[in-house]
PDB file of C-alpha atoms in Angstrom:
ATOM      1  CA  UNK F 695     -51.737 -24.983  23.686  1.00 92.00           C
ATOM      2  CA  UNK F 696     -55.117 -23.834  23.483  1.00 97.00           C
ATOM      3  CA  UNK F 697     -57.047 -22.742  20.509  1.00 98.00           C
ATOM      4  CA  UNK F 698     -60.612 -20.896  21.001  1.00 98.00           C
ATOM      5  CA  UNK F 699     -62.808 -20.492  18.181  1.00 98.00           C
ATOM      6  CA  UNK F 700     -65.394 -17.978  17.663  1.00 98.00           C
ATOM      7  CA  UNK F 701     -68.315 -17.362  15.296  1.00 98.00           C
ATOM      8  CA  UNK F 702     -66.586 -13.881  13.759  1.00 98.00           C
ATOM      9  CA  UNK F 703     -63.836 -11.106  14.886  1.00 97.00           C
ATOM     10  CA  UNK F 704     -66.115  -9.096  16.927  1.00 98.00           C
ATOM     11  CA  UNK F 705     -66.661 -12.200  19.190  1.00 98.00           C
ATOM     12  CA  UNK F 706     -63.196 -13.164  19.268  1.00 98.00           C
ATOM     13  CA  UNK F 707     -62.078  -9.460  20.259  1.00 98.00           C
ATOM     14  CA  UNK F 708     -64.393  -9.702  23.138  1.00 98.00           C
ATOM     15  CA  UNK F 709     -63.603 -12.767  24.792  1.00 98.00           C
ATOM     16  CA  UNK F 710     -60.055 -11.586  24.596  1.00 98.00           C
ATOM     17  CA  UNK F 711     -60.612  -8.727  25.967  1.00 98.00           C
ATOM     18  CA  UNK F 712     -63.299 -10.529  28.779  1.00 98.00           C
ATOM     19  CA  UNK F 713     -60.089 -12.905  29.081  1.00 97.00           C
ATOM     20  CA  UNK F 714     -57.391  -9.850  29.846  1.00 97.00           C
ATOM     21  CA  UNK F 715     -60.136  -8.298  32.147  1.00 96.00           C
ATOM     22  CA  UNK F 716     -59.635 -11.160  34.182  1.00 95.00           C
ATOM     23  CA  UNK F 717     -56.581 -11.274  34.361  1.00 94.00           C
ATOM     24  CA  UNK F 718     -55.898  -7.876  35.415  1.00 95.00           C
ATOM     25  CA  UNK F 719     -58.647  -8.406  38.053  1.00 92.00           C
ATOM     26  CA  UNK F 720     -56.772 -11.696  39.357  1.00 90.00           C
ATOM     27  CA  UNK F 721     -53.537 -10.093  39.262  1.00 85.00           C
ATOM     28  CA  UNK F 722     -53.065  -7.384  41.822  1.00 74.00           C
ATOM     29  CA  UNK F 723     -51.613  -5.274  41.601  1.00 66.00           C
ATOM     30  CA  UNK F 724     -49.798  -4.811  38.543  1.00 73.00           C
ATOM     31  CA  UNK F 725     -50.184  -6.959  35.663  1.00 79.00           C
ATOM     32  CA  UNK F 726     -47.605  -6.298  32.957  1.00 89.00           C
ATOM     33  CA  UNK F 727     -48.753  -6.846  29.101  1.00 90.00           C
ATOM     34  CA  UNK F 728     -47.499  -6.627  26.189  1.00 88.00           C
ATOM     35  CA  UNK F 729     -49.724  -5.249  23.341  1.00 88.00           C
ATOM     36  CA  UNK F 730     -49.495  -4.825  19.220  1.00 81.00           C
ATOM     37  CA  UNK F 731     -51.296  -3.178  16.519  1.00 70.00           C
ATOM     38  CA  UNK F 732     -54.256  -3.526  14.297  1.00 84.00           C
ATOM     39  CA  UNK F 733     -55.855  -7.236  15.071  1.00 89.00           C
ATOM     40  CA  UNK F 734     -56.695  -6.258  19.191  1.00 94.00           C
ATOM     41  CA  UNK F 735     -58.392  -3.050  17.817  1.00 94.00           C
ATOM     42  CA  UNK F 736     -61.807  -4.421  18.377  1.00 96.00           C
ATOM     43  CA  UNK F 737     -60.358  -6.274  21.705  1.00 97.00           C
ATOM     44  CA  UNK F 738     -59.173  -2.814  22.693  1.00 97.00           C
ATOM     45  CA  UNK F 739     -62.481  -1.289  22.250  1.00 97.00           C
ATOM     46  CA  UNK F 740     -64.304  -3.138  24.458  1.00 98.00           C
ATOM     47  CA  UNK F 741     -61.531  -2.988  26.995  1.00 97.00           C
ATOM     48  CA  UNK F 742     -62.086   1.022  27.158  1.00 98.00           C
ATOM     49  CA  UNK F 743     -65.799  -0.218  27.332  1.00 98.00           C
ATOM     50  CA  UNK F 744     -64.840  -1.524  30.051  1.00 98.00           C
ATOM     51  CA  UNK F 745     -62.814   0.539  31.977  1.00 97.00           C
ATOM     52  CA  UNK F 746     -65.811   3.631  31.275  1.00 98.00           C
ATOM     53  CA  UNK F 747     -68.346   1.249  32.627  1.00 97.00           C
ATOM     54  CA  UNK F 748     -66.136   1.137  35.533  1.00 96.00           C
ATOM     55  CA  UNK F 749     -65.624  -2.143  35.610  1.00 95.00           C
ATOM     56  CA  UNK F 750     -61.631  -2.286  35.158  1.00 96.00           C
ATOM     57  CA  UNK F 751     -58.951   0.185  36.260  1.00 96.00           C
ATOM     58  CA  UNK F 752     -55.909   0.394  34.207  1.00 96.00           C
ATOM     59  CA  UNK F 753     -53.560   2.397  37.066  1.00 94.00           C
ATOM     60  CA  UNK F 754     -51.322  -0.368  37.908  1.00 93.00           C
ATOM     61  CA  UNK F 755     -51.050  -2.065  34.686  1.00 96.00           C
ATOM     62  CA  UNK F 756     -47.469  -1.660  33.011  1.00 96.00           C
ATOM     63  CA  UNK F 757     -47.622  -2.274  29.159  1.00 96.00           C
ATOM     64  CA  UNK F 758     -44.878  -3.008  26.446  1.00 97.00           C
ATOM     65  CA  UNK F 759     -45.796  -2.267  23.022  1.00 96.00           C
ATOM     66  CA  UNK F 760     -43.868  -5.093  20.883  1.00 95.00           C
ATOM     67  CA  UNK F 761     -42.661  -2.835  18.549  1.00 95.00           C
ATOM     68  CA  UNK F 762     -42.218   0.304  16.485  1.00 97.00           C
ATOM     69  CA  UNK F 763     -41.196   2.046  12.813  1.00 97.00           C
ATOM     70  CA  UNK F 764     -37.781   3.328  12.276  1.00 98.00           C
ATOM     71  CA  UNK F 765     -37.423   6.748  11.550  1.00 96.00           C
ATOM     72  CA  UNK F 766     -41.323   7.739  11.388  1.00 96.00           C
ATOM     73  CA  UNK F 767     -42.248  10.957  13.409  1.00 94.00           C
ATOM     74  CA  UNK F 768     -43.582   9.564  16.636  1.00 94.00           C
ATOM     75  CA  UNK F 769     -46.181  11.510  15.864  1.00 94.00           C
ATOM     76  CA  UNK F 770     -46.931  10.143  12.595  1.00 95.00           C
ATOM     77  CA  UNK F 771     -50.495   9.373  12.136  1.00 94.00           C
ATOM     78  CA  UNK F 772     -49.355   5.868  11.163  1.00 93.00           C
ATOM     79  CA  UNK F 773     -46.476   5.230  14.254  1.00 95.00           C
ATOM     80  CA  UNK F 774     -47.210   2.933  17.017  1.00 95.00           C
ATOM     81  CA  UNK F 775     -47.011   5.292  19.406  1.00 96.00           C
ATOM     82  CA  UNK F 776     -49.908   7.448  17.490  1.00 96.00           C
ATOM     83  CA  UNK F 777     -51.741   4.366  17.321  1.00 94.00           C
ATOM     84  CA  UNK F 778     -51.466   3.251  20.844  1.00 96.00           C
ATOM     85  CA  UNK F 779     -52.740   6.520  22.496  1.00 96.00           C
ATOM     86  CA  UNK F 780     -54.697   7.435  19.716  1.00 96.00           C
ATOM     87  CA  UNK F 781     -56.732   4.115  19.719  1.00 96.00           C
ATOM     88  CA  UNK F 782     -56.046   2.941  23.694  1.00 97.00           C
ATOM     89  CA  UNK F 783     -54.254   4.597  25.771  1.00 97.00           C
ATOM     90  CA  UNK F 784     -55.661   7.893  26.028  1.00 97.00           C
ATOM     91  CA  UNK F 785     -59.185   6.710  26.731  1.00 98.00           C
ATOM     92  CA  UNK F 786     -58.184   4.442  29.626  1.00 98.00           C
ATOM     93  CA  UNK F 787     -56.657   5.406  32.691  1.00 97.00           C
ATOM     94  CA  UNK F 788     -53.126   4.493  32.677  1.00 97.00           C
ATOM     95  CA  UNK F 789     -49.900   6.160  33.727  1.00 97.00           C
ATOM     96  CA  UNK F 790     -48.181   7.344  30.999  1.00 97.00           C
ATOM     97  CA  UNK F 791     -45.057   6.466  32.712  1.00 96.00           C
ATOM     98  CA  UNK F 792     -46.296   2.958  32.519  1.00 96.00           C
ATOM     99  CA  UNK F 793     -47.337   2.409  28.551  1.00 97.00           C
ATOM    100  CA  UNK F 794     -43.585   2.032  27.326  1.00 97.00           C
ATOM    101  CA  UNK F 795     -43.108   2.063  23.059  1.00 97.00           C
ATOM    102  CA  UNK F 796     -39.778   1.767  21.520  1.00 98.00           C
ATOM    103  CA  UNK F 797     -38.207   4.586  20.060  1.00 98.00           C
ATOM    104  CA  UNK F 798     -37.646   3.926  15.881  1.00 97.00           C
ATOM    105  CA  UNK F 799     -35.827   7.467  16.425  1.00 97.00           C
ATOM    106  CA  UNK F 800     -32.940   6.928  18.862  1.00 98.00           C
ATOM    107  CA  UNK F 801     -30.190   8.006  17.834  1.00 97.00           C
ATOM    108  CA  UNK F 802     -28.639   4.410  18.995  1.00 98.00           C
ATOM    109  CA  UNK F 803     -31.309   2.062  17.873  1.00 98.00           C
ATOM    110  CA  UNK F 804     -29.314  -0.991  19.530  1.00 97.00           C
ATOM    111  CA  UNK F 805     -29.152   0.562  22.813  1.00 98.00           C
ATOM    112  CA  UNK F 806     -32.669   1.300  23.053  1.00 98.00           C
ATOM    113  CA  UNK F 807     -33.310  -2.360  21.975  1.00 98.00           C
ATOM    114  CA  UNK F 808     -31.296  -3.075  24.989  1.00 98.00           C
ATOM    115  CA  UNK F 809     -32.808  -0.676  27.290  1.00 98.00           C
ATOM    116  CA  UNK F 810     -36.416  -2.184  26.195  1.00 98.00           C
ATOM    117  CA  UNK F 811     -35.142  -5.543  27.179  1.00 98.00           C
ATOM    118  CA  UNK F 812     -33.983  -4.240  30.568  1.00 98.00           C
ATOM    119  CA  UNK F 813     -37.412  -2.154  31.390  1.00 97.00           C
ATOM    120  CA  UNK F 814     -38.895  -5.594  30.790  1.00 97.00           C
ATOM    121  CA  UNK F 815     -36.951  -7.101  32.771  1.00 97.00           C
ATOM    122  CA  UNK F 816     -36.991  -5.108  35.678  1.00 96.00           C
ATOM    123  CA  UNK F 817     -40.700  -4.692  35.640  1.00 95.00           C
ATOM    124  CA  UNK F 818     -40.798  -8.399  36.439  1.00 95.00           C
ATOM    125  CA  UNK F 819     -41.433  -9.711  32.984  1.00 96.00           C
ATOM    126  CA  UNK F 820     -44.403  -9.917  30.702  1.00 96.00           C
ATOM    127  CA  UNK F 821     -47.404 -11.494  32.394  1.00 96.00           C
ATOM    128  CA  UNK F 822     -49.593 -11.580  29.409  1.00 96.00           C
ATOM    129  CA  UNK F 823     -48.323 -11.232  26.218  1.00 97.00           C
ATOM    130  CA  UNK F 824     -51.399 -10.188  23.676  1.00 96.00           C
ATOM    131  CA  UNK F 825     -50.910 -10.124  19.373  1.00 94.00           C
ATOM    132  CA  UNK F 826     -51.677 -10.907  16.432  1.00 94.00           C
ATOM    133  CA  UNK F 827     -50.270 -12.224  13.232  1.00 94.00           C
ATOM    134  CA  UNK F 828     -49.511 -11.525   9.220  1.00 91.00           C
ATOM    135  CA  UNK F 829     -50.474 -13.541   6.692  1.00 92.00           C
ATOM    136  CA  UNK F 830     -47.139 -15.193   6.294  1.00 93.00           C
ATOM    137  CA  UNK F 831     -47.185 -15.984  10.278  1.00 95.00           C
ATOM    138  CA  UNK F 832     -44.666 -13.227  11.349  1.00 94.00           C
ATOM    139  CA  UNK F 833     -45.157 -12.528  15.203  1.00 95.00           C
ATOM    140  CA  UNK F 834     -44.465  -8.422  16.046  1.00 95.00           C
ATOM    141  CA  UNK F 835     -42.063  -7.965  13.488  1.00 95.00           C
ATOM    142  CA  UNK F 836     -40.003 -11.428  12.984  1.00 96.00           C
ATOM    143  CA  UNK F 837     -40.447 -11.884   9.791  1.00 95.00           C
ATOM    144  CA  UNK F 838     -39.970 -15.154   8.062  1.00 95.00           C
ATOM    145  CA  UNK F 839     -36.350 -16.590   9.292  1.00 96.00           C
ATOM    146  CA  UNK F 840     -36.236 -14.588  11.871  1.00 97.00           C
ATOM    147  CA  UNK F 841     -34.302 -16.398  15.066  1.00 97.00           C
ATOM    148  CA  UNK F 842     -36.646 -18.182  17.244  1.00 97.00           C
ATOM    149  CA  UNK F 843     -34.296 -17.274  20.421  1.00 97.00           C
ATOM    150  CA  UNK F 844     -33.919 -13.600  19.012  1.00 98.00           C
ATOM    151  CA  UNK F 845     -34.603 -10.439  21.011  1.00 98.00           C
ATOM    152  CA  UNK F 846     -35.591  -7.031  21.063  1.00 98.00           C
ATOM    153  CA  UNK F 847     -33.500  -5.345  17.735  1.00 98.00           C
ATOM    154  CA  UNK F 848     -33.749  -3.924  14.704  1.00 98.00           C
ATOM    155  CA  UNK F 849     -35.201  -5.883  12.215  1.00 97.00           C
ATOM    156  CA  UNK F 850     -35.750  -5.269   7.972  1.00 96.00           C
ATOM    157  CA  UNK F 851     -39.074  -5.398   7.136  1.00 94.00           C
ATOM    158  CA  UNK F 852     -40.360  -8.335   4.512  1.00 91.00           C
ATOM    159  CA  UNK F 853     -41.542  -6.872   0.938  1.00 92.00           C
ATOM    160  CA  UNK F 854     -45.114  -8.683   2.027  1.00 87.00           C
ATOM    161  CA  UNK F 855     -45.294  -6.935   5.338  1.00 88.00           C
ATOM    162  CA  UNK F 856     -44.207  -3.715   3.136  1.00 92.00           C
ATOM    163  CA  UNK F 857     -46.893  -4.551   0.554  1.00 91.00           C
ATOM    164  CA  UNK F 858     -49.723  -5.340   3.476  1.00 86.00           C
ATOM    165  CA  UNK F 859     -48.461  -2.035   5.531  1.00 89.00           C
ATOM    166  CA  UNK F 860     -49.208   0.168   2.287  1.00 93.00           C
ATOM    167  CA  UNK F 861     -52.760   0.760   2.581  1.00 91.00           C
ATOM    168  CA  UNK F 862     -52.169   2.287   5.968  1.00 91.00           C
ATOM    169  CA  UNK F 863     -49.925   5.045   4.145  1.00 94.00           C
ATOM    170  CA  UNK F 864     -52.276   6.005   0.761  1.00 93.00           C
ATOM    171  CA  UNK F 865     -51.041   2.817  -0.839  1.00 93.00           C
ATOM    172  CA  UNK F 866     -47.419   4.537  -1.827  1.00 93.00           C
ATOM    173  CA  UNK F 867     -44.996   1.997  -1.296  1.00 93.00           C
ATOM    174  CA  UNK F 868     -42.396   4.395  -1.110  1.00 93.00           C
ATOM    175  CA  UNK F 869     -43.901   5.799   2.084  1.00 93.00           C
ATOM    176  CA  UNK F 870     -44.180   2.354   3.786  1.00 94.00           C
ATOM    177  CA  UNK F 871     -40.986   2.334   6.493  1.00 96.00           C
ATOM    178  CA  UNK F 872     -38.828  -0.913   5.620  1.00 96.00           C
ATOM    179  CA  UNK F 873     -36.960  -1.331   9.141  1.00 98.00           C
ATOM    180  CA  UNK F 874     -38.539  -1.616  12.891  1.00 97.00           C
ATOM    181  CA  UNK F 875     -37.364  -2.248  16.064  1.00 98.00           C
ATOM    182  CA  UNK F 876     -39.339  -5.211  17.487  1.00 98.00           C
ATOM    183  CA  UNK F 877     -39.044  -7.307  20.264  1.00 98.00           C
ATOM    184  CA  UNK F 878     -37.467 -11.235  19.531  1.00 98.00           C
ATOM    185  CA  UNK F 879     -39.598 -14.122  19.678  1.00 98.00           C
ATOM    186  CA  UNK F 880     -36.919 -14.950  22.489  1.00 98.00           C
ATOM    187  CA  UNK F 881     -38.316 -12.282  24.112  1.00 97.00           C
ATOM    188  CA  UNK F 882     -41.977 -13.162  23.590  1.00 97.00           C
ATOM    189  CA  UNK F 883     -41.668 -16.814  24.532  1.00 98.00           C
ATOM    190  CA  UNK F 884     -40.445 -15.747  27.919  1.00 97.00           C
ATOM    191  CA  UNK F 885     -43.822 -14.008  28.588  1.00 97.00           C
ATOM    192  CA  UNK F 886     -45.761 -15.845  31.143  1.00 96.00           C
ATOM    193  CA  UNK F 887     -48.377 -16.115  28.966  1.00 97.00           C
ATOM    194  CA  UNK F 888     -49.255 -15.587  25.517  1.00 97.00           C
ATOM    195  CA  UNK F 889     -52.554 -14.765  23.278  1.00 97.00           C
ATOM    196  CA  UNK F 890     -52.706 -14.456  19.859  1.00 97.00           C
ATOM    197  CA  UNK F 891     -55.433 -13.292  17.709  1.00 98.00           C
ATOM    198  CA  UNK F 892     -55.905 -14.593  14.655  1.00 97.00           C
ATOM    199  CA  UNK F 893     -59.128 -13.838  12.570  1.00 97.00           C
ATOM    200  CA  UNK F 894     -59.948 -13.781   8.437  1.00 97.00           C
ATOM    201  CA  UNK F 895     -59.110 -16.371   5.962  1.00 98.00           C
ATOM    202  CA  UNK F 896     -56.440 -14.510   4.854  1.00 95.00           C
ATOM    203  CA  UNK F 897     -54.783 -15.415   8.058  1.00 97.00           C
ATOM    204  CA  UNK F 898     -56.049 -19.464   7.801  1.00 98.00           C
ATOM    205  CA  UNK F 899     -52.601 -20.497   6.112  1.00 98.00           C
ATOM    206  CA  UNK F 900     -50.637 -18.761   8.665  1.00 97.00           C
ATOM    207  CA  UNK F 901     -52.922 -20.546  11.546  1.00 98.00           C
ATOM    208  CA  UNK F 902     -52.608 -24.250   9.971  1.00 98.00           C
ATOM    209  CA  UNK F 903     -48.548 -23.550   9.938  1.00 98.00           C
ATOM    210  CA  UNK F 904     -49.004 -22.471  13.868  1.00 97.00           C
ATOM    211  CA  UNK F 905     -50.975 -25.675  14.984  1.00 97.00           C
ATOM    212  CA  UNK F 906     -50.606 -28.634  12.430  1.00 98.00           C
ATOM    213  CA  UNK F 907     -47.258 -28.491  11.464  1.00 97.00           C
ATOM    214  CA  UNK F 908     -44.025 -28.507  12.980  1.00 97.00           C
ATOM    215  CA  UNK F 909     -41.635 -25.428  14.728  1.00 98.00           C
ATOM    216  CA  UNK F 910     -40.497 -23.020  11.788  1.00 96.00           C
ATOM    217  CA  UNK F 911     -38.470 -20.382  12.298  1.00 97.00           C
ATOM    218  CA  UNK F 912     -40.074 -19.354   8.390  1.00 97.00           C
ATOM    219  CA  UNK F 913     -43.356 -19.081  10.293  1.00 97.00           C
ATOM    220  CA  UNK F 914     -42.331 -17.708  13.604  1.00 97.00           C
ATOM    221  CA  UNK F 915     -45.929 -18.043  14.748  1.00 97.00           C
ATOM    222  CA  UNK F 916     -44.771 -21.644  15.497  1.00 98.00           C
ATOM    223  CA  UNK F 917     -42.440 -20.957  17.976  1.00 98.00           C
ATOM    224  CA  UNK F 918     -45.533 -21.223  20.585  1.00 98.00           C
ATOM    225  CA  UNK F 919     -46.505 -24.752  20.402  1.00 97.00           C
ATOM    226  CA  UNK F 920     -43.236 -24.628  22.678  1.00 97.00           C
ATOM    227  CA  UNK F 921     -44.979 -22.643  25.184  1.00 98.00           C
ATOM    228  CA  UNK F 922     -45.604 -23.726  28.123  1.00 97.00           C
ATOM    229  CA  UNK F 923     -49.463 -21.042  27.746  1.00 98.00           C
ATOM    230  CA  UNK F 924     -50.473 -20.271  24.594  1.00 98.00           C
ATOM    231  CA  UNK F 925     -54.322 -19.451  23.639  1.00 98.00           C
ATOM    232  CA  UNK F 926     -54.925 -18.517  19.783  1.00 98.00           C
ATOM    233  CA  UNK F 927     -58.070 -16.897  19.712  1.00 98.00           C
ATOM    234  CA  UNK F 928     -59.397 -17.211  16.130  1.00 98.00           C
ATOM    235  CA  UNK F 929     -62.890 -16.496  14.349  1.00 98.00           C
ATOM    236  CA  UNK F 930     -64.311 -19.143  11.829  1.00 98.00           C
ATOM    237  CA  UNK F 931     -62.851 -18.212   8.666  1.00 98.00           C
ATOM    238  CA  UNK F 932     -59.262 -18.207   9.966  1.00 98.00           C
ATOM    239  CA  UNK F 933     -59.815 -22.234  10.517  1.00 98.00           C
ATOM    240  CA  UNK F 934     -60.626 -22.579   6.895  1.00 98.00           C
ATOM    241  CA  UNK F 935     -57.103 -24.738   6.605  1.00 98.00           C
ATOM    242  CA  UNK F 936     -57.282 -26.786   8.952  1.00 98.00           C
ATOM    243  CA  UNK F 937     -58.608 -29.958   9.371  1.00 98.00           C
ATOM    244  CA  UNK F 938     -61.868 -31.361  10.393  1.00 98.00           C
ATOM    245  CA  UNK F 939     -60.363 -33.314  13.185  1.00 97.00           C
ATOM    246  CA  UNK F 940     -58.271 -30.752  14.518  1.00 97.00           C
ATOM    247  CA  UNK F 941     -61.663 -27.998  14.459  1.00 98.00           C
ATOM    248  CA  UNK F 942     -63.407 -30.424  16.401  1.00 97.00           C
ATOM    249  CA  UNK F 943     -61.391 -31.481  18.865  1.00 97.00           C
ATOM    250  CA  UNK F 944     -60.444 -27.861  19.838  1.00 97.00           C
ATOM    251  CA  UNK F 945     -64.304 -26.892  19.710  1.00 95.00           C
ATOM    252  CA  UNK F 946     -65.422 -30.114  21.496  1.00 91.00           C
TER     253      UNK F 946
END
């Protein structure tokens, strides 16, 4: 386990996204990811910087989104799909055959679980798995108890990850979806690699339970000190519980 700690968030969204460069450069010719939400935002930005300064090509990478709302329009300003292409996708070059999302409308939300798990599968598995984290160290959307061998299902959503979700829908909790499908920490710990972003002190509780205590499955965030790759990728104030010792070492 690695941990890399940067001054602020715009400095650890670019060497993340200077780190996935690379490895999408190294790895030819397809690299498979899989991406989440709103903590890569600024890493996404400067991978589209990227890719318009010409200096990365998106046409044989295969992504995975790590999850999605149930029952909001997939063209809801707020779904992951809307998100995705409205933030990523659509400014990068990509086949569209190749960014895959889960459906929160199938009309048989276990079978498209299933069918996620299979596209993953066949595609050779996740190369580089890139996310973030909530404050109370849920990983995509395994909340607190969540499995730590689970995969890709539908999962209820935790009234804090309701509660933190609200501001993206005019604060009206009664907007806010309460179920997703999301892919299992099972699922994510068989990734070749993993990154996870983690930046804010609101996030610095959720960080110390990652790295200085033991494997959780209340802070699923955990799970990865059992991987065999793991790089968090953290700004200053998101080390504000840990300890001296353990800040130094990883900076030294």
């Amino acid at each position: 386990m690695r941990l890399v700690i940067l001054e602020d968030y715009d400095q650890a969204s670019e060497w993340a996204a200077k780190y996935i460069c690379n490895r999408i450069i190294q790895f030819k010719p397809i690299e498979n990811l899989s991406l989440t939400g709103s903590t890569p935002l600024g890493c996404y930005r400067k991978l589209i910087e990227y890719h318009k300064n010409g200096d990365l090509s998106f046409k044989y990478v295969k992504t995975f989104n790590m999850d999605e709302y149930v029952g909001l329009p997939r063209n809801h300003p707020e779904s992951y799909h809307s998100y995705m292409w409205n933030n990523f996708f659509k400014h990068i070059d990509i086949d569209p055959n190749n960014a895959h999302i889960l459906d929160g409308n199938a009309p048989d939300l276990q079978a498209e679980c299933d069918a996620f798990e299979k596209k993953i599968e066949e595609a050779g598995g996740i190369d580089l798995f890139v996310g973030g984290i909530g404050p109370d160290g849920h990983i995509a959307f395994n909340e607190p108890g969540s499995s730590l061998s689970s995969r890709t299902r539908l999962k209820t959503l935790a009234m804090d990850t309701i509660l933190a979700n609200a501001k993206y829908f005019d604060g009206d909790l009664s907007k806010v979806p309460t179920m997703a499908l999301t892919v299992g920490v099972g699922t994510v710990m068989d990734a070749r690699e993993v990154m996870i972003l983690i930046t804010g002190a609101h996030k610095a509780f959720a960080l110390y339970k990652a790295i200085e205590e033991g494997v959780n499955h209340m802070w699923t965030v955990s799970a990865f000190q059992q991987h065999p790759r793991t790089i968090f990728v953290c700004d200053e104030d998101a080390t504000l519980e840990l300890r001296v010792k353990t800040v130094k070492y990883f900076k030294g």
